XYZ file of N, CA and C in Angstrom:
864
model
N 7.669 -14.747 13.274
C 8.089 -13.702 14.197
C 7.700 -13.321 14.813
N 6.579 -13.675 16.104
C 6.187 -12.992 17.361
C 7.356 -12.003 18.043
N 8.998 -12.385 18.349
C 9.879 -11.616 18.947
C 10.620 -10.613 18.470
N 10.985 -9.545 18.830
C 11.481 -8.251 18.120
C 12.744 -8.596 17.985
N 13.826 -8.705 16.821
C 14.911 -9.011 16.711
C 15.591 -8.162 16.544
N 15.187 -6.297 16.376
C 16.245 -5.655 16.138
C 15.357 -5.149 14.905
N 16.512 -3.432 14.673
C 15.796 -3.174 13.746
C 15.488 -3.211 12.508
N 14.274 -3.281 11.830
C 14.966 -3.489 9.997
C 13.447 -2.358 9.360
N 13.707 -2.994 7.995
C 13.302 -2.072 6.592
C 12.228 -2.422 5.541
N 11.420 -1.908 5.408
C 10.549 -2.410 4.179
C 10.344 -1.552 3.287
N 10.146 -2.008 1.889
C 10.149 -0.768 0.542
C 8.209 -0.507 1.020
N 7.801 0.094 0.598
C 6.615 0.491 0.300
C 6.614 1.512 -1.063
N 5.929 0.772 -1.852
C 5.364 1.246 -3.565
C 3.614 1.421 -3.433
N 3.196 2.697 -4.522
C 1.993 1.634 -4.577
C 1.699 2.950 -6.157
N 0.363 2.035 -6.557
C -0.120 2.651 -7.782
C 1.084 2.720 -9.183
N 1.784 1.732 -9.316
C 2.079 1.636 -10.755
C 1.398 1.362 -12.107
N -0.178 0.785 -11.760
C -0.671 1.631 -12.430
C -1.069 1.467 -13.958
N -0.727 0.648 -14.379
C -0.088 0.227 -16.161
C -1.553 0.619 -16.509
N -0.918 1.966 -17.619
C -2.192 2.415 -18.629
C -2.943 3.589 -18.291
N -2.525 3.923 -16.896
C -3.346 5.767 -16.564
C -2.340 6.209 -17.391
N -1.468 6.609 -17.346
C -0.133 7.580 -17.674
C -1.193 8.216 -19.164
N -1.106 7.571 -20.432
C -1.551 7.464 -21.145
C -3.162 8.013 -21.413
N -4.022 7.618 -20.797
C -5.116 8.046 -20.555
C -5.123 9.181 -19.810
N -4.583 9.478 -18.529
C -4.765 10.797 -17.956
C -4.140 11.719 -19.292
N -3.224 11.866 -19.926
C -2.928 12.799 -20.647
C -3.730 12.799 -21.992
N -4.561 11.773 -22.556
C -5.611 11.806 -23.145
C -7.116 12.354 -22.721
N -6.882 12.782 -21.423
C -8.518 12.896 -20.701
C -9.532 11.844 -20.863
N -9.092 10.926 -21.131
C -10.047 9.791 -21.267
C -9.566 8.638 -20.551
N -10.322 8.423 -18.942
C -9.369 7.507 -17.884
C -10.181 5.951 -18.193
N -11.008 6.203 -18.791
C -12.172 5.238 -19.161
C -12.020 4.332 -20.334
N -11.022 4.906 -21.499
C -10.396 3.610 -22.440
C -9.149 4.173 -22.734
N -8.470 5.006 -22.362
C -7.581 5.502 -22.916
C -6.746 4.849 -22.485
N -6.504 3.633 -21.697
C -5.727 2.689 -21.347
C -4.884 1.714 -22.380
N -4.556 2.074 -23.037
C -4.577 0.913 -24.436
C -2.743 1.059 -24.382
N -2.205 1.459 -23.441
C -0.596 1.701 -24.212
C -0.112 1.724 -22.550
N 1.011 1.279 -22.138
C 1.594 1.524 -20.873
C 3.190 1.013 -20.697
N 3.804 1.378 -21.635
C 5.280 1.419 -21.719
C 5.925 2.220 -20.999
N 5.289 3.378 -20.537
C 5.733 4.073 -19.871
C 6.166 3.447 -18.090
N 4.747 2.863 -17.940
C 4.923 2.411 -16.901
C 5.593 1.243 -16.560
N 5.878 0.750 -17.695
C 6.789 -0.780 -17.245
C 7.911 0.081 -17.036
N 8.498 0.782 -17.512
C 10.368 1.153 -17.788
C 9.868 1.415 -16.133
N 9.201 2.173 -15.445
C 9.448 2.527 -14.574
C 8.712 1.643 -13.344
N 8.168 0.701 -13.183
C 8.229 -0.353 -12.598
C 9.595 -1.384 -12.638
N 10.008 -1.862 -13.984
C 11.317 -2.215 -13.882
C 12.270 -1.397 -13.052
N 12.297 -0.025 -13.329
C 13.090 0.821 -12.616
C 13.044 1.024 -10.968
N 11.970 0.742 -10.761
C 11.460 0.724 -8.907
C 11.926 -1.155 -8.538
N 12.060 -2.006 -9.545
C 12.338 -3.768 -9.352
C 13.858 -3.906 -8.636
N 14.478 -2.563 -9.935
C 16.301 -2.622 -9.641
C 16.806 -1.881 -8.861
N 16.228 -0.897 -8.088
C 16.492 0.064 -7.522
C 16.645 -0.982 -6.105
N 15.162 -1.307 -6.108
C 15.004 -2.185 -4.951
C 15.582 -3.478 -4.389
N 16.118 -4.233 -5.447
C 17.397 -5.336 -5.971
C 18.516 -4.755 -4.871
N 18.954 -3.797 -5.643
C 20.069 -3.540 -5.768
C 20.329 -2.752 -3.280
N 19.563 -2.769 -3.072
C 19.673 -2.510 -1.439
C 20.172 -3.170 -0.809
N 21.165 -2.968 0.339
C 21.850 -3.689 0.759
C 21.956 -2.978 2.509
N 21.666 -3.339 3.490
C 21.082 -5.031 3.145
C 19.853 -4.311 2.969
N 19.368 -5.738 2.646
C 17.946 -6.236 1.950
C 16.880 -5.776 2.786
N 15.478 -5.098 2.244
C 14.619 -4.921 2.918
C 13.769 -6.065 3.503
N 12.949 -6.119 4.586
C 12.101 -7.554 4.843
C 11.078 -7.740 3.886
N 10.133 -6.830 3.070
C 9.326 -7.587 2.171
C 9.231 -6.318 1.242
N 8.511 -6.259 0.046
C 8.461 -4.611 -0.777
C 7.178 -5.596 -0.886
N 5.929 -4.091 -0.377
C 4.195 -3.840 -0.294
C 4.119 -3.300 -1.347
N 3.456 -2.796 -1.942
C 2.512 -2.512 -2.972
C 1.106 -2.042 -2.953
N 1.197 -0.474 -2.492
C -0.493 -0.484 -1.751
C -1.412 -0.332 -2.854
N -1.928 -1.051 -3.688
C -2.867 -0.778 -4.634
C -2.642 -0.147 -6.063
N -4.214 -0.452 -6.323
C -3.588 -0.310 -7.919
C -2.970 -0.633 -8.728
N -2.863 -2.224 -9.333
C -1.655 -2.241 -9.719
C -1.620 -2.231 -11.024
N -3.078 -2.088 -11.564
C -3.058 -1.967 -13.275
C -4.395 -0.982 -13.100
N -4.152 0.288 -14.546
C -5.217 1.023 -14.624
C -6.303 0.631 -14.427
N -6.779 -0.549 -15.777
C -7.829 -1.244 -16.679
C -8.902 -1.680 -14.777
N -10.337 -1.499 -14.823
C -11.016 -2.284 -14.071
C -11.437 -2.960 -14.336
N -12.091 -4.060 -13.542
C -12.910 -5.248 -13.417
C -13.685 -5.708 -14.549
N -13.005 -6.123 -16.184
C -14.150 -6.319 -16.886
C -13.733 -5.435 -18.197
N -12.549 -4.267 -17.842
C -12.157 -3.881 -19.080
C -11.481 -4.463 -20.019
N -10.977 -4.172 -21.526
C -10.677 -4.201 -21.896
C -8.749 -5.028 -21.970
N -8.106 -3.946 -21.622
C -6.541 -4.270 -21.105
C -6.379 -4.716 -20.111
N -7.312 -5.105 -19.138
C -6.953 -5.183 -17.475
C -6.126 -6.374 -17.330
N -6.172 -7.743 -18.144
C -5.862 -8.803 -18.580
C -4.333 -8.730 -18.663
N -3.950 -7.780 -19.895
C -2.575 -7.576 -20.760
C -1.816 -6.908 -19.675
N -2.511 -5.765 -19.130
C -1.653 -4.832 -17.966
C -0.906 -5.669 -16.842
N -1.718 -6.826 -16.259
C -1.764 -7.267 -15.117
C -0.673 -8.218 -15.501
N -0.366 -9.095 -16.966
C 0.656 -10.001 -16.932
C 1.950 -9.419 -17.207
N 1.462 -7.705 -18.052
C 3.117 -7.128 -17.781
C 3.355 -6.865 -16.442
N 2.936 -6.221 -15.735
C 3.250 -6.071 -14.214
C 3.690 -7.250 -13.430
N 3.134 -8.575 -13.615
C 3.734 -9.950 -13.744
C 4.909 -10.081 -13.619
N 5.154 -10.250 -15.071
C 6.622 -9.971 -15.956
C 7.467 -9.242 -15.628
N 6.874 -8.244 -15.032
C 8.281 -6.944 -14.223
C 8.401 -7.694 -12.620
N 7.405 -8.066 -11.924
C 7.850 -7.984 -10.729
C 8.571 -9.850 -10.157
N 8.182 -10.324 -11.228
C 9.192 -11.931 -11.350
C 10.535 -11.578 -11.377
N 11.119 -10.309 -11.468
C 12.844 -10.130 -11.477
C 13.292 -9.621 -10.232
N 12.167 -9.526 -8.920
C 12.227 -8.918 -8.099
C 13.379 -10.026 -7.076
N 14.369 -9.838 -6.663
C 14.909 -11.122 -6.075
C 14.120 -11.732 -5.182
N 14.719 -12.915 -5.315
C 13.853 -13.989 -4.531
C 13.753 -14.170 -2.856
N 14.706 -13.098 -2.143
C 14.938 -13.270 -1.147
C 13.229 -12.081 -0.308
N 13.853 -11.527 -1.435
C 12.546 -9.954 -0.713
C 11.005 -10.238 -1.435
N 9.968 -10.914 0.081
C 8.378 -11.378 -0.359
C 8.282 -10.268 -1.290
N 6.977 -10.503 -2.014
C 6.095 -9.265 -2.673
C 4.844 -9.215 -2.077
N 4.279 -7.889 -1.383
C 2.861 -7.721 -0.514
C 2.016 -7.013 -1.257
N 0.998 -7.324 -1.833
C -0.023 -6.676 -2.797
C -1.030 -6.443 -1.829
N -1.958 -4.994 -2.369
C -3.010 -4.499 -1.636
C -3.779 -4.748 -2.664
N -5.421 -4.434 -2.908
C -6.151 -4.307 -3.397
C -6.678 -3.065 -3.501
N -6.248 -2.406 -4.958
C -6.899 -1.027 -4.931
C -8.177 -0.758 -5.760
N -8.867 0.036 -5.822
C -10.586 0.478 -6.433
C -9.651 -0.203 -7.846
N -9.222 0.277 -8.417
C -8.815 -0.453 -9.793
C -8.945 -1.998 -10.031
N -8.045 -2.174 -8.767
C -8.425 -3.782 -8.988
C -9.322 -4.687 -8.551
N -10.106 -4.036 -7.693
C -11.293 -4.629 -7.724
C -12.744 -4.115 -8.062
N -12.549 -2.862 -8.423
C -14.030 -1.875 -8.562
C -13.918 -1.369 -7.579
N -14.565 0.400 -7.822
C -14.948 1.054 -7.103
C -16.295 0.528 -5.819
N -16.703 -0.153 -6.950
C -18.424 -0.473 -5.772
C -17.786 -2.260 -5.796
N -16.915 -3.125 -5.219
C -16.496 -3.933 -5.563
C -17.775 -5.083 -5.608
N -17.626 -6.430 -6.075
C -18.566 -7.118 -5.854
C -17.752 -8.317 -5.394
N -18.502 -9.688 -5.044
C -17.926 -10.942 -4.683
C -16.967 -11.582 -5.814
N -17.309 -11.548 -6.624
C -16.629 -11.837 -7.807
C -15.021 -11.095 -8.535
N -15.511 -9.656 -8.742
C -14.399 -8.895 -8.883
C -13.217 -9.060 -7.758
N -13.365 -9.381 -6.680
C -12.761 -9.883 -5.388
C -11.973 -10.694 -5.298
N -13.100 -12.306 -5.439
C -12.568 -13.643 -5.957
C -11.558 -13.434 -7.240
N -11.989 -12.992 -8.591
C -10.902 -12.761 -9.444
C -9.594 -12.037 -8.964
N -9.252 -10.757 -8.089
C -7.633 -10.430 -7.365
C -7.465 -11.478 -6.571
N -8.530 -12.066 -5.812
C -7.587 -13.190 -5.050
C -6.764 -14.283 -5.542
N -7.730 -14.325 -7.179
C -6.921 -16.064 -7.298
C -5.468 -14.900 -8.016
N -5.655 -13.948 -8.903
C -4.411 -13.239 -9.229
C -3.281 -12.485 -8.451
N -3.619 -11.998 -6.708
C -2.929 -11.612 -6.402
C -2.502 -12.120 -5.031
N -3.498 -13.421 -4.581
C -3.954 -12.979 -3.217
C -4.718 -12.717 -2.021
N -4.496 -12.882 -1.303
C -5.876 -12.254 -0.631
C -6.420 -11.363 -0.134
N -7.370 -10.421 -0.468
C -7.516 -9.568 -0.188
C -7.522 -8.493 1.198
N -7.466 -9.223 2.494
C -6.897 -9.008 3.327
C -6.386 -9.887 4.347
N -5.083 -9.711 5.239
C -4.565 -10.810 5.382
C -3.738 -10.094 6.942
N -3.071 -10.994 7.357
C -1.621 -10.444 8.761
C -0.472 -11.595 8.328
N 0.454 -10.826 8.830
C 1.429 -11.481 8.694
C 2.225 -10.617 10.038
N 3.617 -11.553 10.510
C 4.443 -10.987 11.341
C 5.669 -10.812 10.875
N 6.475 -9.711 11.167
C 8.107 -9.959 10.983
C 9.103 -8.776 11.780
N 9.666 -10.144 12.748
C 10.608 -9.794 14.063
C 9.601 -8.673 14.781
N 8.888 -9.189 15.284
C 7.703 -8.598 16.832
C 7.149 -7.931 15.993
N 7.138 -7.490 14.245
C 5.724 -6.170 14.377
C 4.483 -6.797 13.649
N 3.669 -6.632 13.803
C 2.306 -6.969 13.722
C 2.044 -6.501 12.173
N 1.667 -6.898 11.467
C 1.177 -5.865 9.760
C 0.217 -6.264 9.683
N -0.653 -5.692 9.081
C -2.387 -6.302 8.655
C -2.473 -5.178 7.047
N -2.855 -5.801 6.174
C -3.337 -5.642 4.789
C -4.855 -5.567 4.636
N -5.410 -4.589 4.682
C -6.849 -4.130 4.535
C -7.341 -3.994 3.449
N -9.111 -4.288 2.398
C -9.115 -3.911 1.536
C -10.254 -2.604 1.693
N -9.283 -1.893 1.700
C -10.716 -0.603 2.210
C -11.392 -0.039 1.097
N -11.316 -0.712 -0.176
C -12.764 -1.046 -0.716
C -14.480 -1.303 -0.419
N -13.824 -2.096 0.778
C -15.042 -2.757 1.746
C -15.452 -1.354 2.517
N -14.610 -0.402 2.955
C -14.945 0.657 3.429
C -15.622 1.597 2.500
N -15.541 1.653 1.442
C -15.620 2.639 0.439
C -16.801 2.774 0.124
N -17.155 1.836 -0.259
C -18.581 0.962 -1.425
C -18.856 -0.200 -0.504
N -19.555 -1.259 0.219
C -19.900 -2.150 -0.071
C -21.161 -2.534 -0.289
N -21.911 -1.856 -0.498
C -23.019 -1.752 -1.020
C -23.401 -3.335 -1.684
N -22.940 -3.890 -2.894
C -22.735 -5.184 -3.548
C -22.187 -6.477 -2.290
N -21.654 -6.145 -1.589
C -21.173 -7.271 -0.894
C -21.016 -6.718 0.795
N -22.529 -6.465 1.195
C -22.419 -6.242 2.874
C -21.777 -7.444 3.453
N -22.023 -8.318 3.228
C -21.313 -9.970 4.122
C -19.750 -9.697 3.826
N -19.262 -9.185 2.949
C -17.327 -9.507 3.214
C -17.629 -8.253 3.640
N -17.725 -7.126 3.641
C -17.150 -6.069 4.464
C -17.944 -6.577 6.127
N -18.869 -7.144 6.247
C -18.873 -7.313 7.534
C -17.836 -8.584 8.075
N -17.311 -9.670 7.066
C -16.446 -10.684 7.010
C -15.433 -9.698 8.082
N -14.469 -8.720 7.167
C -13.111 -8.232 7.577
C -13.292 -7.432 8.739
N -15.149 -7.075 9.081
C -14.807 -6.366 10.138
C -14.052 -7.137 11.520
N -15.093 -8.481 11.327
C -15.421 -9.121 12.436
C -13.795 -9.799 12.622
N -13.359 -10.226 11.632
C -11.373 -10.698 11.443
C -10.324 -9.536 12.257
N -10.669 -8.280 11.160
C -10.094 -6.930 12.271
C -9.801 -7.405 13.832
N -11.194 -7.210 14.232
C -10.828 -7.610 15.586
C -10.539 -8.438 16.260
N -10.730 -9.757 15.644
C -9.819 -10.822 15.870
C -8.472 -10.698 15.888
N -7.933 -9.819 14.939
C -6.365 -9.844 14.378
C -5.592 -8.926 15.585
N -6.970 -7.968 15.844
C -6.434 -6.709 17.286
C -6.178 -7.557 18.331
N -7.281 -8.754 18.475
C -7.305 -8.917 20.496
C -6.062 -10.115 20.318
N -5.978 -10.835 19.384
C -4.191 -11.178 18.714
C -2.666 -10.169 19.318
N -3.368 -9.119 18.467
C -1.811 -8.326 18.470
C -1.568 -8.223 20.169
N -2.887 -7.756 21.070
C -2.955 -7.335 21.771
C -2.333 -8.529 23.364
N -2.521 -9.378 22.385
C -2.377 -10.645 24.022
C -0.626 -11.258 23.534
N -0.149 -11.248 21.898
C 0.910 -11.159 21.867
C 2.212 -10.209 22.285
N 1.625 -8.843 22.987
C 2.460 -8.010 22.602
C 3.450 -7.562 22.128
N 2.980 -7.287 20.673
C 3.903 -7.273 19.759
C 4.595 -6.267 19.962
N 5.387 -5.453 19.193
C 6.288 -4.229 19.651
C 5.471 -2.790 18.662
N 4.856 -3.369 17.523
C 4.155 -1.656 17.005
C 3.319 -2.854 15.519
N 2.105 -2.072 15.442
C 1.223 -3.000 14.635
C 1.303 -1.447 13.342
N 1.098 -1.865 12.604
C 1.373 -0.963 10.987
C 0.308 -1.497 9.729
N -0.220 -1.033 9.139
C -1.634 -1.099 8.133
C -1.471 -0.943 7.325
N -1.393 -1.225 6.373
C -1.410 -1.297 4.805
C -2.421 -1.264 3.872
N -2.719 0.100 3.398
C -4.416 0.397 2.751
C -4.069 1.144 1.664
N -5.180 0.451 0.567
C -4.745 1.717 -0.903
C -5.396 2.586 -0.170
N -6.847 3.485 0.156
C -7.416 4.810 -0.314
C -6.830 5.083 1.547
N -6.194 6.262 1.490
C -6.170 6.983 2.855
C -6.850 6.961 4.069
N -7.270 7.594 5.224
C -7.935 7.414 5.994
C -8.742 8.704 6.095
N -7.563 9.783 5.689
C -7.546 11.260 5.509
C -6.132 12.015 4.690
N -5.677 12.918 3.929
C -5.031 13.000 3.846
C -4.613 14.071 4.345
N -4.676 14.752 5.025
C -3.948 15.692 5.496
C -4.259 15.876 7.216
N -5.871 15.992 7.143
C -6.063 16.238 8.578
C -7.737 15.030 9.072
N -7.715 14.402 9.965
C -8.742 13.440 10.716
C -10.050 14.073 10.204
N -10.175 15.039 10.452
C -11.338 16.048 10.126
C -11.926 16.659 8.920
N -11.103 16.107 7.837
C -11.358 17.048 6.488
C -12.331 16.392 5.887
N -12.827 17.110 5.116
C -14.458 16.733 4.032
C -14.225 15.245 3.039
N -14.984 14.961 2.963
C -15.484 13.495 2.319
C -14.815 13.878 0.830
N -13.658 12.704 -0.002
C -13.260 13.100 -1.142
C -13.246 11.954 -2.441
N -12.758 11.994 -2.969
C -12.540 10.744 -3.683
C -11.242 10.089 -3.389
N -10.604 10.726 -2.700
C -9.141 10.473 -2.325
C -9.118 9.742 -1.101
N -10.444 9.950 0.007
C -10.293 9.481 1.114
C -11.494 8.834 1.510
N -11.267 8.297 2.987
C -12.521 7.555 3.135
C -13.647 8.359 3.972
N -14.606 7.820 3.572
C -15.816 9.275 4.253
C -15.752 9.216 6.138
N -16.272 10.258 6.115
C -16.361 10.632 7.907
C -16.827 9.722 8.759
N -17.850 8.947 8.390
C -18.585 8.140 9.637
C -17.505 7.202 9.397
N -17.355 6.485 8.403
C -16.581 5.370 8.542
C -15.162 5.429 8.760
N -14.984 6.729 8.664
C -12.718 7.252 8.696
C -13.163 6.830 10.616
N -13.548 7.866 11.026
C -14.013 8.138 12.536
C -14.073 6.908 14.010
N -14.697 6.166 12.475
C -14.674 4.348 13.322
C -13.245 4.006 13.409
N -13.056 3.364 12.182
C -11.449 3.371 12.544
C -10.545 4.000 12.434
N -10.629 5.356 12.671
C -9.138 5.388 13.539
C -9.466 5.822 15.060
N -10.786 5.286 15.914
C -10.576 5.256 16.976
C -10.054 4.224 17.242
N -10.807 2.874 16.723
C -10.397 2.019 16.707
C -8.921 1.492 16.638
N -8.168 2.167 15.812
C -6.798 1.973 14.945
C -5.988 2.559 16.398
N -6.605 3.308 16.748
C -5.722 4.537 17.934
C -6.091 3.493 19.188
N -7.688 2.843 19.388
C -7.152 2.121 20.708
C -6.084 0.445 20.937
N -6.244 0.131 19.590
C -5.547 -0.978 19.218
C -3.964 -0.672 19.272
N -3.789 0.299 19.331
C -2.459 0.971 19.637
C -1.296 1.194 17.916
N -2.129 0.960 16.528
C -1.409 0.762 16.071
C -0.326 2.000 15.299
N 0.714 1.765 14.915
C 1.579 3.051 15.053
C 1.282 3.441 13.949
N 0.944 3.142 12.553
C 1.148 3.762 11.425
C 0.102 2.869 10.816
N -0.365 3.839 9.491
C -1.015 2.998 8.136
C -0.431 3.742 7.258
N 0.178 2.997 5.865
C 0.284 3.816 5.236
C -0.571 3.081 3.864
N -0.664 4.203 3.139
C -1.519 4.078 1.524
C -1.079 4.306 0.491
N -1.871 4.608 -0.655
C -1.491 5.395 -2.061
C -2.540 6.203 -2.231
N -3.323 5.985 -3.342
C -4.395 6.902 -3.997
C -4.136 7.781 -4.223
N -3.471 8.594 -3.363
C -3.439 10.442 -4.053
C -2.792 10.160 -5.140
N -1.751 9.245 -5.232
C -0.777 9.539 -6.468
C -0.154 11.123 -6.052
N -0.054 11.283 -4.748
C 1.423 13.025 -4.446
C 1.351 12.040 -3.428
N 2.334 12.801 -2.092
C 2.647 12.464 -0.526
C 1.764 13.451 0.090
N 1.343 12.911 0.863
C 0.541 13.128 2.021
C 0.578 12.641 3.253
N -0.715 13.557 4.219
C -0.254 12.687 5.497
C -0.843 13.566 6.768
N -0.714 13.017 8.288
C -1.037 13.623 8.851
C -1.186 12.808 9.874
N -1.988 13.160 11.635
C -1.609 12.486 12.495
C -3.151 12.596 13.264
N -3.479 11.273 13.892
C -4.706 11.003 14.687
C -4.360 10.450 16.437
N -3.887 11.304 16.753
C -3.825 10.783 18.575
C -2.755 10.202 18.216
N -1.195 10.141 17.657
C -0.715 9.061 17.971
C -0.449 8.450 16.435
N -1.502 8.255 16.095
C -1.593 7.635 14.666
C -1.284 7.694 13.751
N -0.376 7.447 12.835
C 0.407 8.434 11.968
C -0.235 7.996 10.272
N -0.881 8.584 9.722
C -1.591 8.168 8.329
C -0.012 9.020 7.585
N -0.070 7.949 6.558
C 1.150 8.160 5.530
C 0.688 7.857 4.034
N 0.415 8.831 3.379
C -0.057 8.716 1.889
C 1.500 8.556 1.263
N 1.300 8.176 0.292
C 2.773 7.884 -0.671
C 2.125 8.369 -2.407
N 3.521 8.320 -2.914
C 3.135 9.030 -4.249
C 3.371 8.190 -4.973
N 3.189 8.051 -6.169
C 2.657 6.519 -7.043
C 4.372 6.519 -8.437
N 4.012 4.973 -7.776
C 5.631 4.486 -8.620
C 5.262 5.057 -10.331
N 3.854 4.583 -10.946
C 3.341 5.421 -12.120
C 3.253 6.531 -11.920
N 1.823 6.877 -12.317
C 1.181 8.406 -13.070
C 1.250 9.372 -11.791
N 2.408 10.502 -11.869
C 2.014 11.465 -10.777
C 0.978 12.412 -10.908
N -0.149 13.207 -9.847
C -1.028 13.618 -10.122
C -0.743 14.737 -9.156
N 0.835 14.840 -8.528
C 0.754 16.309 -8.384
C 2.384 16.689 -8.562
N 2.912 17.273 -7.586
C 4.511 17.687 -8.209
C 5.572 16.663 -7.788
N 5.438 14.994 -7.288
C 6.230 14.633 -6.822
C 7.200 13.588 -7.679
N 7.899 12.901 -8.004
C 8.812 12.431 -8.382
C 8.195 10.855 -8.403
N 7.945 10.017 -9.306
C 7.885 8.405 -9.660
C 9.418 7.890 -7.962
N 8.279 7.687 -7.537
C 9.315 6.787 -6.914
C 8.987 5.380 -5.405
N 9.555 5.413 -4.314
C 9.289 4.411 -3.374
C 9.032 4.935 -1.934
N 8.821 4.281 -0.891
C 8.828 5.100 0.507
C 10.205 3.780 1.303
N 10.999 4.246 1.714
C 11.449 3.534 2.528
C 11.523 3.458 4.613
N 10.580 2.468 4.569
C 10.277 2.552 6.289
C 10.830 1.783 7.043
N 11.956 2.789 7.660
C 12.776 2.053 8.586
C 12.003 1.542 10.403
N 12.085 0.094 10.832
C 11.017 0.271 12.105
C 12.204 -0.011 13.014
N 12.164 0.646 14.125
C 13.072 0.796 15.189
C 12.128 0.455 16.796
N 12.520 -0.186 17.723
C 12.344 -0.792 18.692
C 11.325 0.235 19.185
N 11.529 2.002 18.978
C 10.353 2.416 19.002
C 9.946 3.324 18.850
N 10.205 3.872 17.875
C 9.243 4.176 16.327
C 9.528 3.613 14.770
N 8.874 4.481 14.122
C 8.713 4.347 12.752
C 9.295 5.236 11.760
N 10.048 5.164 10.964
C 10.832 6.289 10.681
C 10.791 6.089 8.642
N 10.698 6.927 8.374
C 10.040 6.657 6.494
C 11.040 7.821 5.692
N 11.147 7.570 4.170
C 11.446 8.852 4.356
C 11.123 8.487 2.096
N 10.258 9.467 1.491
C 10.312 8.836 0.261
C 11.635 9.299 -0.744
N 11.948 8.447 -1.561
C 12.160 8.483 -2.557
C 12.085 8.743 -3.898
N 13.433 9.588 -4.883
C 12.490 9.145 -6.750
C 13.063 7.817 -6.987
N 12.604 7.017 -7.486
C 13.242 5.940 -8.239
C 15.058 5.947 -8.553
N 15.159 7.395 -9.211
C 16.161 7.672 -9.754
C 17.684 7.952 -8.304
N 16.872 8.534 -7.733
C 17.792 8.345 -6.279
C 17.657 7.317 -5.366
N 17.486 6.422 -4.852
C 16.842 4.896 -4.654
C 17.704 3.939 -5.050
N 18.352 4.127 -6.757
C 18.591 3.281 -7.412
C 20.063 3.532 -8.088
N 20.404 5.267 -7.713
C 21.769 5.820 -7.794
C 22.060 5.741 -6.237
N 21.683 5.876 -5.317
C 22.455 6.188 -4.104
C 22.358 5.365 -2.717
N 20.656 4.318 -3.130
C 19.999 4.226 -2.286
C 20.184 4.642 -0.893
N 20.208 3.849 0.577
C 19.469 4.665 1.633
C 20.056 5.590 2.173
N 20.434 6.876 2.711
C 20.792 7.819 3.320
C 21.347 7.075 4.592
N 22.598 7.566 5.297
C 23.516 7.001 5.977
C 22.238 7.127 7.283
N 22.206 7.871 7.380
C 20.829 8.288 8.687
C 19.875 7.022 9.134
N 19.112 6.508 7.904
C 18.482 5.725 8.409
C 19.138 4.361 8.142
N 20.193 4.228 7.490
C 20.810 3.121 7.690
C 21.662 2.864 9.429
N 21.894 4.327 9.878
C 22.470 4.637 11.351
C 21.774 3.771 12.404
N 19.788 4.160 12.122
C 18.951 3.657 13.177
C 19.137 1.917 12.732
N 19.060 1.327 11.293
C 19.419 -0.679 11.122
C 20.570 -1.094 11.950
N 21.579 0.040 12.317
C 22.472 -0.898 13.071
C 22.586 -0.640 14.603
N 21.496 0.486 14.918
C 21.850 0.651 16.212
C 20.449 -0.684 17.421
N 21.843 -1.617 17.881
C 21.065 -2.390 18.493
C 20.665 -2.806 20.178
């Protein structure tokens, strides 16, 4: 879909992370993830809210940390199966887009953990078009720590440069990126933190994205809403479907793409499920 066909919207969610709520409550994030009933309910609530929306979103993207279990840990496979069972109920006409997070492939991923993820959920980085807008899904763990698979980081870098060249040639309306770890949480020059990408790599990526004319980067990982901007590039950090680490509600972000701009709002699962999208955003979709 290289051609602009008018405004549309998609849904962004992040961190369903089956198993974290109990682990967090018990203060044992390494092994305490042996129950995830609450997360199942929240994920079901998210799917039901998305299915009810009218008009339908173009797709539903989950920005990483699908489950809490790290590669090779005891409950990971069961958590993944339970999440798949919930997601199977997503309306057939709403494609699901998966982004790899640190819990999906490890804080220091290897070729094996990435291969395992790809077998389960699809490619760890790829691009797609929707109505004249170019979307890029990146594996942010390769920027966080690629020490055990440097060749995979180089491959993603080379691929990204090729994709940005394609986007430039196609004269796309907007370019939007999805990744798990935010470039930054509020300020482009903030200090390194567990929840952002290190300054050296961050600066390089921000500059590359800015030069390519990328409009927005959507991520999760922080389990709170946050964000800021760098030279017109908006960094949007969405809170979790699952465990909240701040004051936000379990929720999803509605993102409306118009010819001129990308407008978004975070909704609690309850609010989105019972009231749907507010008139202000629906009006943007109606503009032709």
